[in-house]
Amino acid sequence: MVNFKKNSLAPISALKYLFKKPHTVRYPKEDLNVFYLKGVSPRYRGLHTNDLSKCIGCGSCAKVCPANAIMMVESKDVKPANKFAKTVRPVIDYGRCCFCGQCVDVCPTRSLQMSREYIHSFHPKLSTSSEKEPETVVEDFIWRPDQTHADNPGYVRT
Amino acid sequence: MLKHVEKLRGMGLEANPLKDWEFEVSVPKERVAEVLSYLKSTGFKAFIHLACVDWIDEGEFELVYNLESYEDALQAVVKTRIPRNNPTMESMISIWGLCQVYEREVHEFFGIEFVGNPNLKPFFLENWMDIPPLRKDFNTLVYSEELFEFKEDETHGIKAPKRIEHK
Amino acid sequence: MELRPLNVSNTNDKYKTYELFIGPNHPGISGNFSYVLDMEGHKVANVTPDPGLLHRGFEKLMERRLWTQNLALIPRICVPEPDVNEVAYCMGVEHLAGIEIPKHAQYIRVIVLEMARIAAFLFSFAGLGGSTGLYTAPNWSIGDRDYILDLFEWLTGGRVYHIYQYPGGVKKDIPDGWLDKLLELLDYLESRLPEYDNLIFRNPILQKRTKGVGYLPAEKAIKNGITGPNLRASGIKWDIRKAQPYLVYDELNFDIPITGEGDAFARTLQRRLELEESIKILRQCANQIPDGPYKVKIPNPFQFRVPAGSYYSKVESSKGEFGYYIVSDGDVKPYRVYVRGPSYSVGLYYANEIMRGMRIEDVPVWIHTMDICPPDFDR
Amino acid sequence: MSEWKELADYFRGRSMWMLHYCTGCGAIELPPTMTSRWDMERFGVVPMATPRQADILLITGYLSIKSLKRVVYTYEQMSAPKWVLGFGSCTINGGIYWDSYSVIKRLDKYIPVDLYIAGCMPRPEAILDSFVKLRELIKKGEAKGYEKYVKNFEWYKANQDKVFRRTTPVLKKPEEVTKSA
């Protein structure tokens, strides 16, 4: 690094890149395969999954959330695991969630986990009037995690 | 490091070490300029930051000047207390020109008048008409609910909105 | 090395100086920030910085959240290098609470810090290339930085915001096979450095564009609160990791390169030499890391109280000294947290002094060689 | 006439020029998508310096009131078929800054947004996936946010003025304001 003069053959050494494999990840066709799983990291903090039978509705995930994104909502289609368990289940507002994983760390029954799924986008329809559009957008990003992505677990509490 | 602490105690100030390379000094309001220029002469040439803590229960603001000396690797935290209603403080621009920017920020967020600072115009916030935002009696949630027209309750999420069904 | 003189233009009409916005929407600015320049021809006559475009009121928000909830808020302060915030905050909280973290966790913290440092240096090469028009440099350096982000993603679960530190250690242990991947990556980066030298540092055009720009003598650097690689490039041998060692930096041997000329080219060279040092540190850490618990058990977030007191904890980031002044009154929430960003005094105060007489095309070069990170001003 | 429009929409979807304006913290994921690792140029998306030549305006994350004013200027300078992409949770419902006094909570009240992407800083793959979705929307002719802006211009301007042109302080006198938590 001492001399700052570039020797005249340096540009020729750049020709070796012609025969090297490009390190671009052509996303829709091929996926990131750096880890032992294809795609994102095996510990990725993506969209939540929640085992509704194991969850006792204690609400500590809602209390610990720094973005105030989790709401405990009464759910009819779930029966309490034992005498003390409640029937409220966490509902996550992805317009607030910062994907920090603190709710997963504090869940006593390890029912709330994070999957490796992360794709979700929403296009507000042209028909919705401007006044109602913010509400419909917020509406679309609030849902109750259940076992849909449970086959692809990412950030779980060990 | 203890040499500095002893010297400062000799000057009738209350100083105690925090860690093996950081000590703090609490100084009455009038002697701040004297202590800062003394520290600057004994090697604390780098001005690190000026912070302000709002002790609303005791009705005082606490200004924290943080200096660093590169020769003997020390950190000096100089603290002083000023009263909370119409707080004024003399500006340290004569010792470090750098203080002009830090004092302008503390003026905007706490409302402290720095006598001698040429430029205390608004800095980060645009047409701000309320009380300075970092004061303890400024409620940021009520402000943002009022300005951005949305309703939020303070109990960190333990509530049951009615219209949610799972997707 | 004298600064180029500002030749006074002889026309005294009222268009002598015109106002030019190096505005928030400008590719030459690293982030969302704007200078209002009074221009005289193509030379700058006066600079008024206009910060606040990224102001979110962090210090107000941090007073409303629990001690551990702040960890999700904090990496968002300085975006190119988020881990510095987490480690500085956690060290401050641990000092106040009197928690001693195990040796294994300290080594993981040093590994995370040094990897974030290399990623931030590569990001500054991209900024330098962007401001001088050398667009191959961003393509190479951000491409290599992405490999570091992959390792971060595997270790912590997040690409850029890791939220991995916790008062008392780290959240998850190192997965097996991760350290060998790290050593592999270090060899790859080491083999890439000569390519970067030929592309950036031996490039005659870039040398002409950066030599003599933004000259910063040593005592002016101290007087204006400039720390980190910019200070060492002006000839002062001051590195917090050596002078006031924290974590396990006292057990690692690495040296501090000094380039010393103080102009823009010396600063970029300084970052390039420090990148090599960080690779050396990472190799030592990867080989010396002891086994052991990765964290100490602390009470759950709702009852975690920090005893009353105040402390200034600082970390050597790639942009300078990053400090957290934390005041606690024994509650579950911090009473006051002040964040000292390294490029605060550079971008807001010193810019007006150095940019006078600078040509307009040197302004983005100066901004990127000082590695100014606008979220530091606004917090 | 309509097949010309379909043809135009087909090609518009394939050469969307992005405005190089990093408004929020989500902009740290743009360099990896722009450069060699994820390379969004495969979808015809190229960073442009000035709003005059740009088609997409990426709102990457939160917007403080000050930068919202600049974003509204930039949005109005862009030429007609223009689209806005809202990145991350801060544009949907305030994100982690839900209680901040200087950050807007719902972007849709100030400028019309065509596509929202979940994620607190969406990954480069999520960004590329959103470009593909935007291309489908343009082809189907559903991405008409700019027409909605013109149609209810007063409503958007009223919301913007509520934030920009305030003459009275927002909170009442300090005595009535309850002490913050």
XYZ file of C-alpha atoms in Angstrom, chain B residues 55, chain C residues 67 95-97 305-311 326-331 335:
19
model
C -35.610 17.199 37.156
C -35.229 -0.420 29.834
C -22.498 -0.418 34.547
C -25.379 1.293 36.361
C -27.014 -2.010 37.325
C -35.030 -1.694 37.593
C -31.695 0.110 37.261
C -30.460 1.764 40.485
C -30.454 5.556 40.451
C -27.370 7.240 38.979
C -25.946 8.589 35.761
C -23.157 7.317 33.504
C -27.969 7.566 30.722
C -29.694 8.984 33.813
C -31.817 6.630 35.877
C -33.895 7.330 38.971
C -34.463 3.683 39.915
C -37.642 3.266 37.854
C -35.264 9.014 33.289
